[in-house]
Coordinates of C-alpha atoms and ligand atoms in Angstrom, one line a residue:
X1 CA -6.8 -0.3 -80.8
X2 CA -3.4 -1.9 -81.2
X3 CA -2.7 -5.5 -81.2
X4 CA -0.7 -8.2 -80.2
X5 CA -0.4 -12.3 -81.5
X6 CA 0.5 -14.7 -79.5
X7 CA 0.9 -16.9 -82.5
X8 CA 2.8 -20.1 -83.5
X9 CA 2.2 -22.4 -80.7
X10 CA -0.7 -24.2 -79.5
X11 CA -3.9 -23.3 -76.9
X12 CA -5.2 -25.0 -73.9
X13 CA -8.6 -23.8 -74.5
X14 CA -11.4 -23.9 -71.6
X15 CA -12.3 -27.2 -71.9
X16 CA -8.5 -28.2 -72.0
X17 CA -8.9 -29.5 -75.1
X18 CA -5.6 -28.1 -76.9
X19 CA -5.8 -27.1 -80.8
X20 CA -2.9 -25.6 -82.8
X21 CA -4.5 -21.6 -82.5
X22 CA -3.0 -18.2 -82.1
X23 CA -4.1 -15.7 -79.3
X24 CA -5.1 -12.4 -80.4
X25 CA -5.4 -9.4 -78.0
X26 CA -6.3 -6.2 -77.5
X27 CA -3.1 -4.4 -75.6
X28 CA -5.3 -1.3 -74.7
X29 CA -8.6 -3.0 -73.6
X30 CA -6.0 -6.0 -72.1
X31 CA -8.4 -8.5 -73.4
X32 CA -9.1 -11.7 -75.6
X33 CA -10.4 -10.8 -78.9
X34 CA -10.5 -14.0 -81.0
X35 CA -8.5 -17.3 -80.1
X36 CA -8.3 -19.4 -83.3
X37 CA -5.6 -20.3 -86.7
X38 CA -3.7 -18.1 -88.7
X39 CA -4.5 -14.5 -86.2
X40 CA -1.1 -13.2 -87.3
X41 CA -1.5 -11.4 -90.2
X42 CA -2.1 -7.5 -89.8
X43 CA -1.2 -6.9 -86.3
X44 CA 0.7 -4.8 -84.3
X45 CA 3.2 -6.9 -82.4
X46 CA 3.5 -10.7 -82.4
X47 CA 5.1 -13.1 -79.8
X48 CA 6.5 -16.3 -81.2
X49 CA 4.7 -19.2 -79.3
X50 CA 6.7 -21.9 -81.9
X51 CA 7.2 -25.3 -79.9
X52 CA 4.9 -23.9 -77.1
X53 CA 1.6 -24.2 -75.0
X54 CA -0.1 -20.9 -74.4
X55 CA -2.2 -21.5 -71.1
X56 CA -4.0 -19.3 -69.3
X57 CA -1.7 -17.1 -66.5
X58 CA -2.0 -18.7 -63.9
X59 CA -3.1 -17.4 -60.8
X60 CA -1.5 -17.7 -56.9
X61 CA -4.5 -17.6 -54.6
X62 CA -3.2 -17.6 -51.3
X63 CA 0.0 -15.9 -50.2
X64 CA 2.6 -13.5 -48.2
X65 CA 4.7 -12.5 -50.9
X66 CA 7.7 -10.5 -49.0
X67 CA 8.0 -13.3 -47.0
X68 CA 10.9 -14.2 -49.6
X69 CA 12.9 -12.1 -47.4
X70 CA 12.3 -15.2 -44.7
X71 CA 13.0 -18.0 -47.6
X72 CA 15.5 -20.7 -45.6
X73 CA 15.4 -18.6 -42.6
X74 CA 13.7 -21.2 -40.7
X75 CA 12.6 -24.7 -41.5
X76 CA 11.6 -27.6 -40.6
X77 CA 9.3 -26.6 -37.7
X78 CA 5.7 -27.1 -36.7
X79 CA 3.5 -23.8 -37.4
X80 CA 3.7 -22.9 -33.6
X81 CA 6.4 -22.9 -33.1
X82 CA 7.2 -21.6 -36.7
X83 CA 5.6 -18.6 -36.2
X84 CA 6.1 -17.7 -32.7
X85 CA 9.7 -18.1 -32.3
X86 CA 11.1 -17.4 -36.3
X87 CA 8.8 -15.1 -38.2
X88 CA 6.5 -12.8 -35.7
X89 CA 9.8 -11.9 -34.2
X90 CA 11.0 -10.9 -37.9
X91 CA 7.7 -9.2 -38.6
X92 CA 7.9 -7.0 -35.8
X93 CA 10.9 -5.6 -37.4
X94 CA 9.5 -5.0 -41.1
X95 CA 9.5 -1.6 -42.4
X96 CA 7.8 -0.5 -45.6
X97 CA 11.2 -0.9 -48.0
X98 CA 11.5 -4.1 -46.9
X99 CA 8.2 -5.3 -47.7
X100 CA 8.7 -3.7 -51.2
X101 CA 12.0 -5.8 -51.4
X102 CA 10.5 -8.5 -50.7
X103 CA 7.1 -8.7 -52.9
X104 CA 9.7 -7.4 -56.2
X105 CA 11.6 -10.5 -55.2
X106 CA 8.3 -12.6 -55.2
X107 CA 6.8 -11.3 -58.3
X108 CA 10.1 -11.4 -60.5
X109 CA 9.7 -15.4 -59.7
X110 CA 6.0 -15.3 -59.9
X111 CA 6.3 -13.7 -63.2
X112 CA 9.1 -15.8 -64.5
X113 CA 7.2 -19.1 -63.8
X114 CA 3.9 -18.0 -65.5
X115 CA 2.1 -15.9 -62.7
X116 CA -0.1 -13.2 -63.7
X117 CA -1.9 -12.6 -60.7
X118 CA -1.6 -13.3 -56.9
X119 CA -3.4 -12.6 -53.7
X120 CA -1.1 -11.4 -50.9
X121 CA -2.1 -10.9 -46.7
X122 CA 0.6 -8.5 -45.3
X123 CA 1.4 -5.5 -44.1
X124 CA 2.8 -1.8 -45.0
X125 CA 0.6 -2.7 -48.0
X126 CA 1.1 0.5 -50.0
X127 CA 4.5 -1.2 -50.7
X128 CA 2.8 -4.2 -52.2
X129 CA 0.5 -2.2 -54.3
X130 CA 3.4 0.1 -55.4
X131 CA 5.6 -3.2 -56.6
X132 CA 2.0 -4.6 -58.4
X133 CA 2.0 -1.1 -60.4
X134 CA 5.5 -1.3 -61.4
X135 CA 5.6 -4.7 -62.6
X136 CA 2.6 -5.1 -64.2
X137 CA 0.5 -8.1 -62.5
X138 CA -2.2 -8.5 -60.7
X139 CA -2.7 -8.7 -57.0
X140 CA -5.8 -8.8 -54.6
X141 CA -4.3 -7.1 -51.7
X142 CA -5.0 -7.0 -48.1
X143 CA -3.6 -6.3 -44.2
X144 CA -3.5 -9.1 -42.1
X145 CA -5.6 -7.9 -38.8
X146 CA -4.3 -10.1 -35.6
X147 CA -5.7 -9.1 -32.7
X148 CA -4.3 -12.2 -30.6
X149 CA -1.3 -10.4 -28.1
X150 CA -3.3 -7.2 -28.5
X151 CA -5.2 -5.0 -26.2
X152 CA -8.7 -3.4 -27.6
X153 CA -7.5 -0.2 -28.6
X154 CA -4.3 -2.2 -30.5
X155 CA -7.2 -4.4 -31.6
X156 CA -9.1 -1.9 -33.2
X157 CA -6.0 0.6 -34.7
X158 CA -5.8 -2.9 -36.9
X159 CA -8.9 -3.2 -37.7
X160 CA -8.9 0.5 -39.1
X161 CA -5.5 -0.6 -41.0
X162 CA -7.4 -3.2 -42.6
X163 CA -10.5 -1.3 -43.3
X164 CA -8.5 1.9 -44.6
X165 CA -6.4 -0.2 -47.3
X166 CA -9.4 -2.0 -48.5
X167 CA -11.3 1.0 -49.4
X168 CA -8.1 3.2 -50.8
X169 CA -6.2 0.7 -52.7
X170 CA -9.6 -1.2 -54.8
X171 CA -9.1 -1.1 -58.3
X172 CA -6.0 1.0 -58.2
X173 CA -2.9 0.4 -61.0
X174 CA -5.3 0.9 -63.7
X175 CA -7.6 -2.2 -61.6
X176 CA -5.3 -4.5 -61.5
X177 CA -5.0 -4.0 -58.0
X178 CA -8.1 -5.5 -56.0
X179 CA -8.7 -5.6 -52.3
X180 CA -10.5 -7.8 -49.5
X181 CA -10.5 -7.6 -45.8
X182 CA -8.2 -10.1 -44.1
X183 CA -8.4 -11.2 -40.5
X184 CA -5.9 -13.5 -40.2
X185 CA -7.5 -16.3 -39.0
X186 CA -10.5 -17.8 -37.2
X187 CA -8.2 -18.5 -33.7
X188 CA -5.7 -14.8 -34.4
X189 CA -8.8 -12.6 -34.3
X190 CA -11.1 -12.0 -31.7
X191 CA -14.8 -12.5 -32.5
X192 CA -15.8 -8.6 -31.9
X193 CA -13.0 -7.6 -34.2
X194 CA -13.9 -10.7 -36.6
X195 CA -17.8 -9.2 -36.8
X196 CA -16.4 -5.6 -37.5
X197 CA -14.6 -6.6 -40.0
X198 CA -17.1 -9.0 -41.8
X199 CA -19.5 -5.3 -41.3
X200 CA -16.5 -3.3 -42.9
X201 CA -16.2 -5.6 -46.0
X202 CA -20.0 -5.9 -46.9
X203 CA -19.7 -1.8 -46.6
X204 CA -16.4 -1.6 -48.9
X205 CA -18.3 -3.9 -51.4
X206 CA -15.0 -6.3 -50.8
X207 CA -14.4 -10.0 -50.0
X208 CA -13.3 -11.1 -46.7
X209 CA -10.0 -13.6 -47.2
X210 CA -8.6 -15.6 -44.4
X211 CA -6.9 -18.5 -42.8
X212 CA -9.2 -21.4 -41.7
X213 CA -8.5 -25.3 -40.3
X214 CA -5.1 -25.1 -41.1
X215 CA -4.3 -27.3 -38.0
X216 CA -6.1 -29.4 -35.6
X217 CA -4.3 -27.1 -33.2
X218 CA -6.5 -24.2 -34.7
X219 CA -9.9 -26.5 -34.5
X220 CA -9.9 -28.1 -31.2
X221 CA -9.9 -25.0 -29.4
X222 CA -13.4 -23.1 -31.3
X223 CA -15.1 -27.0 -31.3
X224 CA -14.2 -26.8 -27.1
X225 CA -15.1 -23.3 -26.6
X226 CA -18.3 -22.9 -28.8
X227 CA -19.2 -26.4 -29.5
X228 CA -19.7 -26.0 -33.1
X229 CA -17.1 -26.3 -35.8
X230 CA -15.0 -23.7 -36.7
X231 CA -16.4 -22.9 -40.6
X232 CA -20.3 -22.7 -38.4
X233 CA -18.8 -20.3 -36.1
X234 CA -17.3 -18.2 -39.1
X235 CA -21.1 -18.8 -40.9
X236 CA -22.4 -17.6 -37.8
X237 CA -20.1 -14.1 -38.0
X238 CA -21.6 -14.1 -41.8
X239 CA -18.1 -15.2 -43.3
X240 CA -19.4 -17.8 -45.5
X241 CA -20.3 -15.6 -48.8
X242 CA -19.6 -16.7 -52.7
X243 CA -17.5 -13.7 -52.5
X244 CA -15.2 -14.5 -49.9
X245 CA -12.4 -17.6 -49.6
X246 CA -10.3 -19.0 -47.4
X247 CA -6.8 -20.6 -47.2
X248 CA -5.8 -24.1 -46.2
X249 CA -9.0 -26.0 -45.0
X250 CA -7.2 -28.6 -44.3
X251 CA -9.1 -30.2 -41.1
X252 CA -12.7 -30.1 -42.0
X253 CA -15.4 -32.2 -41.6
X254 CA -18.4 -33.4 -43.8
X255 CA -20.4 -30.8 -42.4
X256 CA -18.1 -28.0 -43.2
X257 CA -17.8 -28.9 -46.8
X258 CA -21.4 -29.1 -47.1
X259 CA -21.4 -25.8 -45.7
X260 CA -18.8 -24.4 -48.0
X261 CA -20.7 -26.1 -51.3
X262 CA -23.9 -24.1 -49.9
X263 CA -22.4 -20.8 -49.4
X264 CA -20.0 -21.1 -52.8
X265 CA -17.2 -19.5 -50.6
X266 CA -13.8 -20.6 -52.0
X267 CA -11.3 -22.4 -50.4
X268 CA -7.2 -22.0 -51.7
X269 CA -5.4 -25.1 -51.6
X270 CA -1.5 -25.1 -50.5
X271 CA -0.7 -28.3 -50.5
X272 CA 3.5 -27.9 -50.2
X273 CA 3.0 -25.4 -47.3
X274 CA 0.4 -28.0 -45.2
X275 CA 2.9 -30.8 -46.4
X276 CA 6.1 -28.6 -44.8
X277 CA 4.5 -27.6 -41.8
X278 CA 3.1 -31.0 -41.0
X279 CA -0.6 -29.4 -41.0
X280 CA -2.2 -32.9 -42.9
X281 CA -4.1 -33.1 -45.8
X282 CA -6.7 -30.9 -47.1
X283 CA -10.4 -33.3 -48.4
X284 CA -9.5 -31.6 -51.8
X285 CA -11.5 -34.1 -53.9
X286 CA -14.5 -34.2 -51.7
X287 CA -14.7 -30.2 -51.7
X288 CA -14.3 -30.9 -55.7
X289 CA -17.4 -33.6 -55.7
X290 CA -19.0 -31.1 -53.4
X291 CA -19.1 -28.5 -55.8
X292 CA -16.8 -25.8 -53.4
X293 CA -14.9 -23.6 -55.7
X294 CA -11.3 -24.6 -55.4
X295 CA -7.9 -22.5 -56.0
X296 CA -4.2 -23.3 -55.5
X297 CA -1.5 -21.1 -53.4
X298 CA 1.9 -21.4 -52.7
X299 CA 0.9 -20.0 -49.1
X300 CA 4.5 -17.8 -48.1
X301 CA 8.1 -18.9 -49.2
X302 CA 9.2 -19.6 -46.0
X303 CA 6.6 -22.4 -46.1
X304 CA 7.4 -24.0 -49.5
X305 CA 10.1 -22.9 -50.2
X306 CA 9.2 -21.4 -53.7
X307 CA 6.3 -19.8 -55.5
X308 CA 6.2 -22.2 -58.6
X309 CA 2.5 -22.8 -59.3
X310 CA 2.8 -25.4 -61.5
X311 CA 5.1 -27.3 -58.9
X312 CA 2.2 -26.4 -56.7
X313 CA -0.3 -28.1 -58.8
X314 CA 2.4 -31.5 -59.2
X315 CA 2.0 -31.1 -55.1
X316 CA -1.6 -31.0 -54.9
X317 CA -1.7 -34.5 -57.1
X318 CA 0.4 -35.9 -55.5
X319 CA -1.0 -35.1 -51.8
X320 CA -4.4 -36.0 -53.1
X321 CA -3.8 -39.2 -54.3
X322 CA -1.6 -40.6 -51.4
X323 CA -4.2 -39.1 -48.5
X324 CA -6.6 -40.8 -49.9
X325 CA -4.8 -44.1 -51.3
X326 CA -6.5 -43.5 -54.9
X327 CA -4.4 -42.8 -57.6
X328 CA -7.4 -41.2 -59.7
X329 CA -7.8 -38.5 -56.8
X330 CA -7.3 -34.8 -57.5
X331 CA -6.1 -35.7 -61.5
X332 CA -4.2 -33.3 -63.7
X333 CA -7.5 -32.2 -65.5
X334 CA -8.7 -31.1 -61.8
X335 CA -5.2 -29.5 -60.5
X336 CA -4.7 -27.4 -64.0
X337 CA -8.1 -26.0 -63.7
X338 CA -7.2 -24.9 -60.0
X339 CA -4.0 -23.2 -61.1
X340 CA -5.8 -21.4 -64.0
X341 CA -9.5 -20.8 -63.9
X342 CA -10.3 -22.2 -60.5
X343 CA -8.3 -19.7 -59.2
X344 CA -9.4 -16.6 -60.9
X345 CA -12.7 -17.3 -60.1
X346 CA -11.7 -17.4 -56.2
X347 CA -10.2 -13.9 -56.7
X348 CA -13.3 -12.7 -59.0
X349 CA -11.3 -11.8 -61.9
X350 CA -12.5 -12.3 -65.3
X351 CA -9.7 -14.2 -66.3
X352 CA -8.0 -18.0 -66.4
X353 CA -9.9 -19.1 -69.6
X354 CA -8.1 -18.1 -73.2
X355 CA -10.9 -17.2 -74.9
X356 CA -13.0 -14.0 -76.3
X357 CA -13.6 -11.1 -74.0
X358 CA -11.3 -12.5 -70.9
X359 CA -8.2 -10.6 -69.5
X360 CA -5.5 -11.5 -71.5
X361 CA -3.8 -12.6 -69.4
X362 CA -1.6 -15.6 -70.1
X363 CA 1.7 -17.7 -70.4
X364 CA 3.5 -19.8 -72.9
X365 CA 5.1 -22.9 -71.8
X366 CA 8.4 -24.4 -74.0
X367 CA 7.3 -27.6 -75.1
X368 CA 10.6 -28.1 -76.4
X369 CA 12.5 -29.7 -73.7
X370 CA 13.4 -33.4 -72.7
X371 CA 11.8 -33.8 -70.0
X372 CA 7.4 -32.6 -72.0
X373 CA 8.2 -34.9 -74.6
X374 CA 6.5 -37.2 -76.2
X375 CA 3.7 -35.0 -76.2
X376 CA 0.8 -37.7 -75.2
X377 CA -1.0 -35.6 -72.8
X378 CA -0.3 -32.0 -72.5
X379 CA -1.9 -31.5 -69.6
X380 CA -0.9 -34.3 -68.2
X381 CA 3.0 -32.3 -68.7
X382 CA 1.4 -29.5 -67.2
X383 CA 0.3 -31.3 -64.0
X384 CA 3.5 -33.6 -64.0
X385 CA 6.3 -32.6 -65.5
X386 CA 6.6 -29.3 -66.4
X387 CA 7.8 -26.4 -64.0
X388 CA 8.0 -22.8 -63.8
X389 CA 11.4 -22.6 -65.4
X390 CA 9.6 -23.3 -68.9
X391 CA 7.6 -20.8 -69.2
X392 CA 9.0 -18.9 -71.9
X393 CA 6.7 -15.6 -72.3
X394 CA 4.1 -13.7 -69.3
X395 CA 1.8 -11.1 -70.5
X396 CA -0.7 -9.9 -68.3
X397 CA -3.7 -7.5 -68.9
X398 CA -2.5 -7.2 -72.5
X399 CA 1.3 -6.1 -71.7
X400 CA 4.1 -8.0 -72.3
X401 CA 5.7 -8.9 -69.1
X402 CA 8.2 -11.4 -70.1
X403 CA 9.8 -12.1 -73.5
X404 CA 12.2 -15.1 -73.7
X405 CA 12.3 -15.2 -70.1
X406 CA 13.6 -11.7 -69.1
X407 CA 11.3 -9.7 -67.5
X408 CA 10.6 -6.4 -69.6
X409 CA 9.1 -4.3 -66.1
X410 CA 11.7 -5.1 -63.8
X411 CA 15.7 -5.4 -63.3
X412 CA 15.8 -8.6 -61.7
X413 CA 19.8 -8.7 -60.6
X414 CA 18.8 -5.4 -59.1
X415 CA 15.8 -6.7 -57.2
X416 CA 18.1 -9.8 -55.5
X417 CA 20.6 -7.7 -54.4
X418 CA 18.3 -5.1 -52.8
X419 CA 16.1 -8.6 -51.3
X420 CA 19.5 -10.1 -49.7
X421 CA 20.4 -6.4 -48.1
X422 CA 17.2 -6.3 -46.5
X423 CA 16.9 -9.7 -45.6
X424 CA 19.9 -9.3 -43.7
X425 CA 19.7 -6.4 -42.2
X426 CA 16.1 -7.2 -41.5
X427 CA 16.8 -10.7 -39.4
X428 CA 20.1 -8.6 -38.1
X429 CA 17.4 -6.4 -36.2
X430 CA 15.2 -8.9 -35.1
X431 CA 18.3 -10.6 -33.6
X432 CA 19.6 -7.8 -31.6
X433 CA 16.5 -6.4 -31.2
Ligands
ZN501 ZN1 -1.0 -17.7 -44.8

């Protein structure tokens, strides 16, 4: 066993108390051995956390990493037009090398902002897995299955691709990659394929992840056609279990909130994307009050437009208050929990809490900055005042991925250049194609 001590700083405990302590890590096992005072004595390596706060690695539980290629490409459009006129025509031209370049760019941004695990629904998933394997982070990946606009044969082939990905890549990259069946949404996948996807997921022993109740335009047709709420339809398709997790849940009624609580299905709240696409405000405090597991996600960079989960936590708190008219709603403690333990729970990771036996996924936030003084309440600072650029070190699975803001596992300059080149060529193909 070789050990790493993250030493000299303060530590955010699972109960959100902040204590002066070190974190001792087993680098081979990738787990935390101990959290306590003076653990840096006889260790193989140390990471200096002096003046910093050690927090669990952040978990970005919903997104489309390679959409970094479309950052700033088409803004200020409603969801339906944004997808049909801007996003889908470009995505039709995607090649594996594009997905690799965009995912590398996303991972660089994630590591630089303290995120150690993310969920990714996209295409050419092998390229995503390669990126995760090399960068050293964790991901739950899946092929986004869409049947709208496809004939039966093409729809079946898309589902087969989703199943193949879920089976082939689960536990890849030394176990850091997990998979899910990812039917895109309740309205973009036919009922037959949705039911088949659920059956395939149960057989493969992986969760199902999907978009649900993001806009009113997604809810109304299901209510009109089926005479029930979208999540009642989802439950009828076998989609409401404690392993499954959905993105958005903006337009939920009380019946659906209770249904989620009863099933233990996780909801990934994506406040920035919901605000930018004017989709609405998810009833997050109601979900929390009902006991629904809630995580945070940035969604794709094209609808955010960054992947900074601390920024997302701030957005979650702000919109949670604004939408309810209650300043005590979705408080600092809640959003920090969503960004850490909440996300880990929803993705089924034994992470998100700095305690012995958990995955050694952590970040060190530099507190020595004007906007983080005075230190009245460091959970408040994480929620309201800190941003990803305050992260000094990032560790995943016991390995240092970023030290003093330098990513050790990637050449960030080359990643930015490659992504820029691929994005330019991609948009050109879409516009001439
Ligand atoms: Zn999404």
